[in-house]
PDB file of C-alpha atoms in Angstrom:
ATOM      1  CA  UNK A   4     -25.482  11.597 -67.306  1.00 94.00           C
ATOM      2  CA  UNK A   5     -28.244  10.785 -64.385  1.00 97.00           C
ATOM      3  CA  UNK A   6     -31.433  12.251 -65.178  1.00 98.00           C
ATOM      4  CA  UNK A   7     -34.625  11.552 -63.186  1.00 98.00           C
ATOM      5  CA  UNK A   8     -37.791  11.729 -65.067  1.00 98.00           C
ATOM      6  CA  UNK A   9     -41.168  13.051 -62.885  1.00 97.00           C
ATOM      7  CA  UNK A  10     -43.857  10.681 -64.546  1.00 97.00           C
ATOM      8  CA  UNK A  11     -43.749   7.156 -66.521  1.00 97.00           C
ATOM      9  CA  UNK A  12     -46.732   7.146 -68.667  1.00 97.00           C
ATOM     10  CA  UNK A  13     -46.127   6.576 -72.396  1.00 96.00           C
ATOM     11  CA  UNK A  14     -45.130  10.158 -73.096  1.00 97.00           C
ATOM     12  CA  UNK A  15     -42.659  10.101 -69.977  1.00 98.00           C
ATOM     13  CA  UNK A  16     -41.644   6.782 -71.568  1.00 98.00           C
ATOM     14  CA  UNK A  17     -41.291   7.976 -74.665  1.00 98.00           C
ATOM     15  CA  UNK A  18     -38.896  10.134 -73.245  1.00 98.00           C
ATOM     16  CA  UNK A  19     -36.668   7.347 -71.719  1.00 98.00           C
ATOM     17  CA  UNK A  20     -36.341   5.285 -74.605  1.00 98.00           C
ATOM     18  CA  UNK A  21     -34.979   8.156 -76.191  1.00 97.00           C
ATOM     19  CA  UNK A  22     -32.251   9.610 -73.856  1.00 97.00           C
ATOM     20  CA  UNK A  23     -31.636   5.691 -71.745  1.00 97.00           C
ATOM     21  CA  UNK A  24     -30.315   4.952 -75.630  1.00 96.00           C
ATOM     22  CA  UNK A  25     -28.287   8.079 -76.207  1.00 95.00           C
ATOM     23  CA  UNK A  26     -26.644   6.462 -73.375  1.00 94.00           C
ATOM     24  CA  UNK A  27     -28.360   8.022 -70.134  1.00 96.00           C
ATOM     25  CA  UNK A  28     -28.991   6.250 -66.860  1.00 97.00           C
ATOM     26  CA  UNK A  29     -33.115   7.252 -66.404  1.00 98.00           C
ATOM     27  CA  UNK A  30     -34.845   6.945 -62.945  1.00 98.00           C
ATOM     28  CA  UNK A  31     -38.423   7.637 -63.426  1.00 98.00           C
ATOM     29  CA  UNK A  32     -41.151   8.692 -60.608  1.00 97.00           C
ATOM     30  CA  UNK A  33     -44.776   7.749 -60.585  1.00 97.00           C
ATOM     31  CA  UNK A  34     -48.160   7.276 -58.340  1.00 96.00           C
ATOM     32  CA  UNK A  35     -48.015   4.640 -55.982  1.00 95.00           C
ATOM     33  CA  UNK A  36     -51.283   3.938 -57.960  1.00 94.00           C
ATOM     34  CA  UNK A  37     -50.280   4.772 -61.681  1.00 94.00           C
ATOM     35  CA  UNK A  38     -52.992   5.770 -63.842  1.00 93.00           C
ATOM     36  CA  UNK A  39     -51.357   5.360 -67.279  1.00 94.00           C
ATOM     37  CA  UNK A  40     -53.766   4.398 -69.904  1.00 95.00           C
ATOM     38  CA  UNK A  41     -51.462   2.658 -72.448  1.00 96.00           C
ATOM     39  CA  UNK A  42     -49.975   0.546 -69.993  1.00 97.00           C
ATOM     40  CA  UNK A  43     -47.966  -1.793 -72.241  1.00 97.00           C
ATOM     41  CA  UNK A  44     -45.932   1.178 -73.516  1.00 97.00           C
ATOM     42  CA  UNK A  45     -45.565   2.551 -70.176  1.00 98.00           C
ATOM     43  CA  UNK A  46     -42.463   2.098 -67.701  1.00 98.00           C
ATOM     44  CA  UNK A  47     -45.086   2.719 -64.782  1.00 97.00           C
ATOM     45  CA  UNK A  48     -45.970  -0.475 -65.094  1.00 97.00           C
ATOM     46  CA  UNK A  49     -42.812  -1.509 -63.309  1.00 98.00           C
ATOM     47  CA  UNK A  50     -44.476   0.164 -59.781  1.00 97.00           C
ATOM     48  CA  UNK A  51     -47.683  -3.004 -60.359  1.00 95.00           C
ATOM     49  CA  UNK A  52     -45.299  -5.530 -61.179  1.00 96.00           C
ATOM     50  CA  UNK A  53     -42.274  -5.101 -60.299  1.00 97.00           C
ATOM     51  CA  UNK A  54     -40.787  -5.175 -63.795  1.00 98.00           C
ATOM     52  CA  UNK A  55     -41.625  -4.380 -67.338  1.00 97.00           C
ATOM     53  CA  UNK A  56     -40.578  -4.117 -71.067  1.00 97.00           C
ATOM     54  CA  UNK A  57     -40.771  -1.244 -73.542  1.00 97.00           C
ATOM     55  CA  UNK A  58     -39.288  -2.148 -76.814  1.00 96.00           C
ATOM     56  CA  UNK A  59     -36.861  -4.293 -75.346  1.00 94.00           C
ATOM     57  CA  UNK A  60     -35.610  -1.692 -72.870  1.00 97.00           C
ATOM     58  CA  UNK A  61     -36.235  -3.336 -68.885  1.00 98.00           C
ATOM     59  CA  UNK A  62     -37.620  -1.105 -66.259  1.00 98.00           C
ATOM     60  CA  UNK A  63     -37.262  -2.205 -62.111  1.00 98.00           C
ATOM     61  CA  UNK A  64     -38.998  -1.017 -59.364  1.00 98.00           C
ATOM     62  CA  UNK A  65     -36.700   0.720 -57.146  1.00 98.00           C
ATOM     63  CA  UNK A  66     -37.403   0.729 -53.487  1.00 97.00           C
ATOM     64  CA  UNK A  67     -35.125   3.935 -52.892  1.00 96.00           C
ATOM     65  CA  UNK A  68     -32.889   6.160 -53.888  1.00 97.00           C
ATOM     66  CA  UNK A  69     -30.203   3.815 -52.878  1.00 96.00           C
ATOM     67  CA  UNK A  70     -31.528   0.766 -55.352  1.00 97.00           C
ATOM     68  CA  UNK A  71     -31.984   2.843 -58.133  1.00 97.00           C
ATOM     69  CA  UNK A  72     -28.658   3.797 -58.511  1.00 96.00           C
ATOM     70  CA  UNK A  73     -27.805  -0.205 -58.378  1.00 96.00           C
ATOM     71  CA  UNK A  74     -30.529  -0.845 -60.950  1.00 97.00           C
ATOM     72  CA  UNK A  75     -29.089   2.190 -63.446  1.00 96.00           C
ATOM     73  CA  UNK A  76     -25.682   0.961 -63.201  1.00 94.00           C
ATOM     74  CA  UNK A  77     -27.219  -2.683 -64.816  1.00 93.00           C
ATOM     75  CA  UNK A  78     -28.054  -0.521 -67.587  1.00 93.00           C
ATOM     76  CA  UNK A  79     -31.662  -0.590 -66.858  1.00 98.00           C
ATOM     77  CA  UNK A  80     -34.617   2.028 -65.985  1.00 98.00           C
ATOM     78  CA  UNK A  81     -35.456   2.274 -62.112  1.00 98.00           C
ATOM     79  CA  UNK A  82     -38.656   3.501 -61.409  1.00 98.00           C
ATOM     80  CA  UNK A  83     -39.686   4.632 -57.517  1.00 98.00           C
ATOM     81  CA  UNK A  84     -42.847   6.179 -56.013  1.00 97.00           C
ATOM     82  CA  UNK A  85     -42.858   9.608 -55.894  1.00 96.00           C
ATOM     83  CA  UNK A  86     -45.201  11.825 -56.871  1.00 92.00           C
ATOM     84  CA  UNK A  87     -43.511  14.747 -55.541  1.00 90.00           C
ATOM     85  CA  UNK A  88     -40.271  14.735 -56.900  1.00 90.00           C
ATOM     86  CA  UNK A  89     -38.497  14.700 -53.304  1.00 92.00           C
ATOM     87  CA  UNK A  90     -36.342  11.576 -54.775  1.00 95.00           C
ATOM     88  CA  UNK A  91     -34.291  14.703 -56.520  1.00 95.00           C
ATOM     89  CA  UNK A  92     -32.715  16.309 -53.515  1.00 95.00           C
ATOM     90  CA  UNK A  93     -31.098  12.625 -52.628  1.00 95.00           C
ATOM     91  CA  UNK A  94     -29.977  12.004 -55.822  1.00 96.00           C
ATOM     92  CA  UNK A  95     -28.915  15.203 -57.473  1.00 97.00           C
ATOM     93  CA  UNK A  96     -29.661  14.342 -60.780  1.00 97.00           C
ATOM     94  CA  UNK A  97     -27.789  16.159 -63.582  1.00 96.00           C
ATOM     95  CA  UNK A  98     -31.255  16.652 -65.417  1.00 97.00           C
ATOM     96  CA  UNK A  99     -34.651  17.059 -64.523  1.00 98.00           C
ATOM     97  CA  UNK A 100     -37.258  16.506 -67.006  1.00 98.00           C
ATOM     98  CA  UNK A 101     -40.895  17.001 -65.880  1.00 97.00           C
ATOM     99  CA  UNK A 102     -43.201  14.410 -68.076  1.00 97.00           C
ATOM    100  CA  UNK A 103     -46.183  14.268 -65.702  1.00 96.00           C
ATOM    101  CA  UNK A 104     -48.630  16.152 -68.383  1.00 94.00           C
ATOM    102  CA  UNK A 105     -50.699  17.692 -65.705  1.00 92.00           C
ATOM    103  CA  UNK A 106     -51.067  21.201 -67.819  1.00 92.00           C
ATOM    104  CA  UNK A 107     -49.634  22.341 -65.162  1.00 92.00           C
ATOM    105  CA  UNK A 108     -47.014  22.479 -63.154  1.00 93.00           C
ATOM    106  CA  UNK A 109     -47.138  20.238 -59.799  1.00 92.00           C
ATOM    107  CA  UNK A 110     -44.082  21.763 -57.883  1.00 92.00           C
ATOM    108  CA  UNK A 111     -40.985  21.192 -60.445  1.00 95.00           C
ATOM    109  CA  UNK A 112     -38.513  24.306 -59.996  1.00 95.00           C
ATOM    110  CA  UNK A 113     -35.476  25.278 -61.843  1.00 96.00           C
ATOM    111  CA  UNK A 114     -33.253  24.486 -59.040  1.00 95.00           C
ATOM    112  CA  UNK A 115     -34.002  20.832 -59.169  1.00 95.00           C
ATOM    113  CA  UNK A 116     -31.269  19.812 -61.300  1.00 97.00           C
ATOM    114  CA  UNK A 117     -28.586  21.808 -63.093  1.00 97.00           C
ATOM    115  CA  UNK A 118     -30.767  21.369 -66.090  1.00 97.00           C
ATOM    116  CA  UNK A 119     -34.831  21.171 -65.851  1.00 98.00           C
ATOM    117  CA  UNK A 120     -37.133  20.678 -68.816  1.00 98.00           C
ATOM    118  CA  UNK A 121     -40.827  20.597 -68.437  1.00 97.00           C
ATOM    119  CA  UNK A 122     -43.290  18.765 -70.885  1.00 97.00           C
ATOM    120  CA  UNK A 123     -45.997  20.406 -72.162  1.00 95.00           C
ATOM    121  CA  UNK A 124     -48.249  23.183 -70.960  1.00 95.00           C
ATOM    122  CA  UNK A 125     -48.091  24.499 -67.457  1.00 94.00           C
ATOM    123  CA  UNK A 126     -44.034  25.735 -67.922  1.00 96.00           C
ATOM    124  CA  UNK A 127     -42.599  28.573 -69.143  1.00 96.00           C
ATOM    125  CA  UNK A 128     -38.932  28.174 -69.848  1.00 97.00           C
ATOM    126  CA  UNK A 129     -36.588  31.297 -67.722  1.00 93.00           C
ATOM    127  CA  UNK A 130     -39.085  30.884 -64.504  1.00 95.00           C
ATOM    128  CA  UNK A 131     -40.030  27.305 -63.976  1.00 94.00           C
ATOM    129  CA  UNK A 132     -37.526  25.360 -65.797  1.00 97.00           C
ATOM    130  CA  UNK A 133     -34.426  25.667 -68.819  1.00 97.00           C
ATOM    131  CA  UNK A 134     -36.422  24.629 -71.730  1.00 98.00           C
ATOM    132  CA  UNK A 135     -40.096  23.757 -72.724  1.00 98.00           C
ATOM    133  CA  UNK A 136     -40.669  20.533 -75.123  1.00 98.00           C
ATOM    134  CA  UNK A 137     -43.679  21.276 -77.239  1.00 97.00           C
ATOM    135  CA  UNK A 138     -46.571  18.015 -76.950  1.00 96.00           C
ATOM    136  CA  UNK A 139     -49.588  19.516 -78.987  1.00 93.00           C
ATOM    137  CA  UNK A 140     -49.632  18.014 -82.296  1.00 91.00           C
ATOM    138  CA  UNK A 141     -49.056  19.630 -85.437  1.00 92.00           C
ATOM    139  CA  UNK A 142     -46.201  21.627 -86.795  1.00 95.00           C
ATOM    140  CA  UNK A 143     -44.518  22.470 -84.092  1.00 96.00           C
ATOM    141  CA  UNK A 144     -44.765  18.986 -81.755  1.00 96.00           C
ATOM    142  CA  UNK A 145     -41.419  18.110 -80.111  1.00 97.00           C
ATOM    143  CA  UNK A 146     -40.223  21.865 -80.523  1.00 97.00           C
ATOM    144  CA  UNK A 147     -37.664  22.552 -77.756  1.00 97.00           C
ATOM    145  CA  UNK A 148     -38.351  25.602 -76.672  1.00 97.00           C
ATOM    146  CA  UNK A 149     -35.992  27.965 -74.812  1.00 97.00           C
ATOM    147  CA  UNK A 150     -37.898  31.138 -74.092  1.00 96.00           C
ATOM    148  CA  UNK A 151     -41.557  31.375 -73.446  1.00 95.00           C
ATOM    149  CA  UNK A 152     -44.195  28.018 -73.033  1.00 95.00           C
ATOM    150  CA  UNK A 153     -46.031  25.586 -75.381  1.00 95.00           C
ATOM    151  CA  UNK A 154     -49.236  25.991 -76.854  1.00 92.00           C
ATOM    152  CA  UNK A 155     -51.695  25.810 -74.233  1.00 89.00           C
ATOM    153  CA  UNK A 156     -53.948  22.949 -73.415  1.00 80.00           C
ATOM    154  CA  UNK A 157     -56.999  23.080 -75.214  1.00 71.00           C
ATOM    155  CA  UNK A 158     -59.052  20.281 -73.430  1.00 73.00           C
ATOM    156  CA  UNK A 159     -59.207  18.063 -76.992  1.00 70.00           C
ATOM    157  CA  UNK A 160     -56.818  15.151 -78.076  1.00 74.00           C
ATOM    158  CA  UNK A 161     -55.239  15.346 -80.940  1.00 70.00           C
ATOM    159  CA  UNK A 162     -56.676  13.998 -84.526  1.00 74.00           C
ATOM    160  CA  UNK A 163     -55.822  10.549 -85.645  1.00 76.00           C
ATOM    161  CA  UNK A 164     -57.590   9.088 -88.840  1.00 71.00           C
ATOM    162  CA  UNK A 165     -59.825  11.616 -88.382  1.00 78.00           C
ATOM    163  CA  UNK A 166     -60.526  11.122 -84.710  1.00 74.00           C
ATOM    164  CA  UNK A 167     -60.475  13.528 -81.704  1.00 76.00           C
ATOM    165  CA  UNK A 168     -62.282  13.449 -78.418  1.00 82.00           C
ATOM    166  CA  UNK A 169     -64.168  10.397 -79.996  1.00 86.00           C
ATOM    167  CA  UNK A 170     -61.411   8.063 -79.484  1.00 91.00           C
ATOM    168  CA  UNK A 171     -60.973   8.376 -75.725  1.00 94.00           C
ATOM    169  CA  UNK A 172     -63.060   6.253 -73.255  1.00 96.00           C
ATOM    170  CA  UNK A 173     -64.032   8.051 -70.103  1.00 97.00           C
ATOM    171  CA  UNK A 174     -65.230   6.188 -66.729  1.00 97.00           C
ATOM    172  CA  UNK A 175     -69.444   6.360 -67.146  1.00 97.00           C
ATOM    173  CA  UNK A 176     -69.128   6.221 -62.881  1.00 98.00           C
ATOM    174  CA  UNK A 177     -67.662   6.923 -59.730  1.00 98.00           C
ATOM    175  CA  UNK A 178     -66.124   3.090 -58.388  1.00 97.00           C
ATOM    176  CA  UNK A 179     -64.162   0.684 -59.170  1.00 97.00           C
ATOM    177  CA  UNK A 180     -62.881  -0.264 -62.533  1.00 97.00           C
ATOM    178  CA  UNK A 181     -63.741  -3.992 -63.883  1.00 98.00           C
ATOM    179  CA  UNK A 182     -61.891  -4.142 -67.623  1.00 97.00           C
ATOM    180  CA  UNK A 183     -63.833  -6.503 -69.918  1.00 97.00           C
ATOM    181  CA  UNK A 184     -61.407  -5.812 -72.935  1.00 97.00           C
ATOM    182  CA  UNK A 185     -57.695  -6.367 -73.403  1.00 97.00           C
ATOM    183  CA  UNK A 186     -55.009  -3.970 -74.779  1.00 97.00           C
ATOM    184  CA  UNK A 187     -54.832  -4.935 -78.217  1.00 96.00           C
ATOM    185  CA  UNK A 188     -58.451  -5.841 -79.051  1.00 96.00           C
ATOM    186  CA  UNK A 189     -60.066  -5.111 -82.176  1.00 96.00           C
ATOM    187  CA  UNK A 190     -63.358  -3.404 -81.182  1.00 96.00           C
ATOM    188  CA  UNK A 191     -66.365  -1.924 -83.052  1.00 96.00           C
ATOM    189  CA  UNK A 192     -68.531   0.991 -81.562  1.00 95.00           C
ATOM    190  CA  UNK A 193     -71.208  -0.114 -78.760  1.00 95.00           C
ATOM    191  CA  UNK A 194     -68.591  -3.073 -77.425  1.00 97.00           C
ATOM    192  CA  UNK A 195     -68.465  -2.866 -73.656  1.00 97.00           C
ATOM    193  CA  UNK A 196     -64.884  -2.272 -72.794  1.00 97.00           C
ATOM    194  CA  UNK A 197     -65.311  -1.830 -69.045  1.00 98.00           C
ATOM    195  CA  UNK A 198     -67.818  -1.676 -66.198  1.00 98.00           C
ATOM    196  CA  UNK A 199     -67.760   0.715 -63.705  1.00 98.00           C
ATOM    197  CA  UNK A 200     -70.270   0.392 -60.607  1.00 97.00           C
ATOM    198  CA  UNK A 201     -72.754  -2.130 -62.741  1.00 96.00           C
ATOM    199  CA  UNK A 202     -72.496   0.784 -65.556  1.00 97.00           C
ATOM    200  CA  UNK A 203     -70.873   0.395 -68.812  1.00 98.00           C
ATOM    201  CA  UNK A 204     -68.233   1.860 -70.715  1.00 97.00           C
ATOM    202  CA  UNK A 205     -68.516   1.351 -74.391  1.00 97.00           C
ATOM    203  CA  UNK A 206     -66.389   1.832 -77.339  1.00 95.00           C
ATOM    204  CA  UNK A 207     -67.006   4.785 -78.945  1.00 92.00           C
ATOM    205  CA  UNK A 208     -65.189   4.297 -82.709  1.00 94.00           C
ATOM    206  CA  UNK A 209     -64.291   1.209 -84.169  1.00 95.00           C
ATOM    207  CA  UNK A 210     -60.304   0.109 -84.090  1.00 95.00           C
ATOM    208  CA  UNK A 211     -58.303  -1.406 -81.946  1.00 96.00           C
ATOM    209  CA  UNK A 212     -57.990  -0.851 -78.218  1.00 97.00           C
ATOM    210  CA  UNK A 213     -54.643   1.246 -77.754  1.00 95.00           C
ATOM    211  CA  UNK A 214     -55.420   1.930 -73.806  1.00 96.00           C
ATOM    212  CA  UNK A 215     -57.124   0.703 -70.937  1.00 97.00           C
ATOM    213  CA  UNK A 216     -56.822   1.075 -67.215  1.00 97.00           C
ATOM    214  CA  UNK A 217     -55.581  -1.936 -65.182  1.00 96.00           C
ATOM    215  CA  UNK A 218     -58.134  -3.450 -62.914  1.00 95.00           C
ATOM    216  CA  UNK A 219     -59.393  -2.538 -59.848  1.00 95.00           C
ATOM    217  CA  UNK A 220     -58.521   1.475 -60.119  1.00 95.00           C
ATOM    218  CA  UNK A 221     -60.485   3.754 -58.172  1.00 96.00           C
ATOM    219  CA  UNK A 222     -61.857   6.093 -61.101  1.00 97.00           C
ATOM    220  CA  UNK A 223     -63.825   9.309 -60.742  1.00 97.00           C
ATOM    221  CA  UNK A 224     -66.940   9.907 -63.190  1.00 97.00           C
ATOM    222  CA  UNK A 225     -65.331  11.226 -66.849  1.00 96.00           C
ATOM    223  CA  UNK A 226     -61.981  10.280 -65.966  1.00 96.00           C
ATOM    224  CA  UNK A 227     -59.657   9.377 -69.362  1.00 95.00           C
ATOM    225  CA  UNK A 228     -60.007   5.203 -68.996  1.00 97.00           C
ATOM    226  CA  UNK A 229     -59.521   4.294 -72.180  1.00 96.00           C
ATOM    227  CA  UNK A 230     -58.405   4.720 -75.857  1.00 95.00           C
ATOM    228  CA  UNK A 231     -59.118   3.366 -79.238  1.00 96.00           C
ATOM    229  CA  UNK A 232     -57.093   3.943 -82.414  1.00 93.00           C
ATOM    230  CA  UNK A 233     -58.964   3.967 -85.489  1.00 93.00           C
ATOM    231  CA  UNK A 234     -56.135   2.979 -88.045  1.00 91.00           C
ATOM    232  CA  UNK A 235     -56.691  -0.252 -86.381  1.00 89.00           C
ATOM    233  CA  UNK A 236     -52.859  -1.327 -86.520  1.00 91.00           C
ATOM    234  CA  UNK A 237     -52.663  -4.117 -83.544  1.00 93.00           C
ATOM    235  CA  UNK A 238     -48.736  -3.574 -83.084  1.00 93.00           C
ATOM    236  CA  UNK A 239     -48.635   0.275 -82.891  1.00 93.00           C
ATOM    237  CA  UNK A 240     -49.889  -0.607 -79.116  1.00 95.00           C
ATOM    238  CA  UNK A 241     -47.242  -2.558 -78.134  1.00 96.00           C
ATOM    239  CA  UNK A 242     -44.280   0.490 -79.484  1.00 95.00           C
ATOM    240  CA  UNK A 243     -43.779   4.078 -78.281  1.00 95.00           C
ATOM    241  CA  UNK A 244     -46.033   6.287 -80.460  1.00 94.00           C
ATOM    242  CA  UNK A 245     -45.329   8.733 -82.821  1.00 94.00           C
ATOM    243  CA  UNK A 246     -46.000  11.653 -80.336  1.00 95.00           C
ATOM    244  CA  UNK A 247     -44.083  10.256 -77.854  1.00 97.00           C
ATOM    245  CA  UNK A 248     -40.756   9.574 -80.156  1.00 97.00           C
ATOM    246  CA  UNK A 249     -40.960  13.532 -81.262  1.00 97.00           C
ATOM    247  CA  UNK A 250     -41.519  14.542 -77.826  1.00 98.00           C
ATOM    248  CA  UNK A 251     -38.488  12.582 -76.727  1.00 98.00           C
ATOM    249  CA  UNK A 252     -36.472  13.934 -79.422  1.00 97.00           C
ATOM    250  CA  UNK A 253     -37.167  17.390 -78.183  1.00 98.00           C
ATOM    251  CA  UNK A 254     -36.148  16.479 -74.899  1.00 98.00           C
ATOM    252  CA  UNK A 255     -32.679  15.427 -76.359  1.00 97.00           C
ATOM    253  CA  UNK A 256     -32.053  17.949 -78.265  1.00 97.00           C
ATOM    254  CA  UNK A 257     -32.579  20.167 -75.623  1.00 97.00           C
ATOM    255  CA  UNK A 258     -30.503  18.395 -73.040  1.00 97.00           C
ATOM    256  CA  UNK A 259     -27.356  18.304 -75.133  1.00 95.00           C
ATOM    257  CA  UNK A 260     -28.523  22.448 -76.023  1.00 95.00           C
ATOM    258  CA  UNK A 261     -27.830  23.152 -72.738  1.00 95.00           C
ATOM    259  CA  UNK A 262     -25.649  20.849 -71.243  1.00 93.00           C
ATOM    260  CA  UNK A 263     -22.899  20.976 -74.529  1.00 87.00           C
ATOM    261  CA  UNK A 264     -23.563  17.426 -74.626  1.00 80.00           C
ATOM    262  CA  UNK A 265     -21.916  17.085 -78.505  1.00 70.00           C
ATOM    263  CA  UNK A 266     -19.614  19.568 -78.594  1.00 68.00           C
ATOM    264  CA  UNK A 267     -15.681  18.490 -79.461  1.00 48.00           C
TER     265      UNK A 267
END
């Protein structure tokens, strides 16, 4: 089963791993520019440098439609440029999933793909896609939903060790973004983790640095740069999160829902 996956930040990500090891060939889209915070979970990466890793699991820049269908046959996961999507109509994809977490819905339609799935808010399964996949946190996160939409976005991340809106860094500037951090750091409140236009961007919590935008981005003034997790566990950057695995699971279970995929 071909399915093409609109984004490849860590949620989108989180839903490749999933379905490219239930045995899917995955070709993602992205920005020419991705913006993905936690980069080294991220198969956008693949778009900077031409390849990447995600728990053992290779992703290759594609340069068309044409060379990702040679890089999914090599079992790995071909990622182009395309914000819009247009990469569908060439390569008729037997599923569409929609991971881009806009909160809203940037132009995916039902008639994509013979099955389409949005992420998140923005979708209401029966008008712009099959199914919905629930991404607040809580009860109901990864719920595949087949009628109706998910919970709608309420502007704050979800809690972690008792952490909200206080664990994301946000650009202090309009400009250009100089990192001073690494992925993986262990930071304490007041650190300088980037500079943007001669003006800092501190730490907010103490933990370990989960996220952080890739040099030289063009950022916008309060634009999510960063991201700090507060239980402080160094390797939980370097795996698909939580979120992202139940997310993916939703996905799954609602591909084979609609597709039969299990059935004798």
């Amino acid at each position: 089963m071909l399915v093409e996956i609109r984004g490849a930040g860590d949620i989108a990500t989180g839903v490749a791993l999933r379905l490219h090891r239930a045995g899917c060939d995955i070709v993602m889209c992205d920005l020419a520019v991705p913006t993905s915070i936690r980069r080294t979970v991220s198969f956008s990466e693949a778009i900077r440098l031409g390849s990447c890793e995600v728990e053992d699991v290779r992703a290759v820049r594609a340069k068309d439609v044409e060379d990702a269908r040679k890089i999914v046959v090599s079992e790995e996961v071909a990622v182009l440029v395309d914000p819009g999507g247009s990469s569908a109509a060439e390569l008729v994809p037997d599923a569409l999933v929609d991971a881009i977490l806009a909160k809203k819905n940037l132009g995916t339609t039902p008639d994509m793909a013979p099955v389409v799935i949005g992420v998140g808010p923005g979708f209401t399964a029966g008008r712009d896609c099959h199914a919905v996949v629930e991404t607040k946190r809580g009860h109901y996160l990864g719920q595949a939903i087949y009628e109706g939409s998910a919970a709608p976005n309420t502007g704050i991340p979800g809690v972690i060790a008792g952490h909200s809106a206080d664990r994301v860094l946000r650009a202090p500037a309009d400009g250009i973004f100089e990192p001073r951090l690494a992925i993986g750091d262990v930071v304490r409140a007041g650190q300088v983790a980037a500079v943007v236009s001669g003006v800092p961007m501190t730490c907010t919590i103490n933990g370990v640095l989960r996220g952080l935008l890739q040099e030289g981005v063009e950022v916008t003034c309060g634009m999510k740069s960063g991201d700090i997790d507060p239980r402080c566990e160094r390797a939980h950057c370097f795996t698909s999160s939580d979120k992202a695995r139940a997310v993916g699971g939703g996905v799954l279970e609602a591909l084979c829902h609609l597709t039969g995929g299990l059935r004798a």
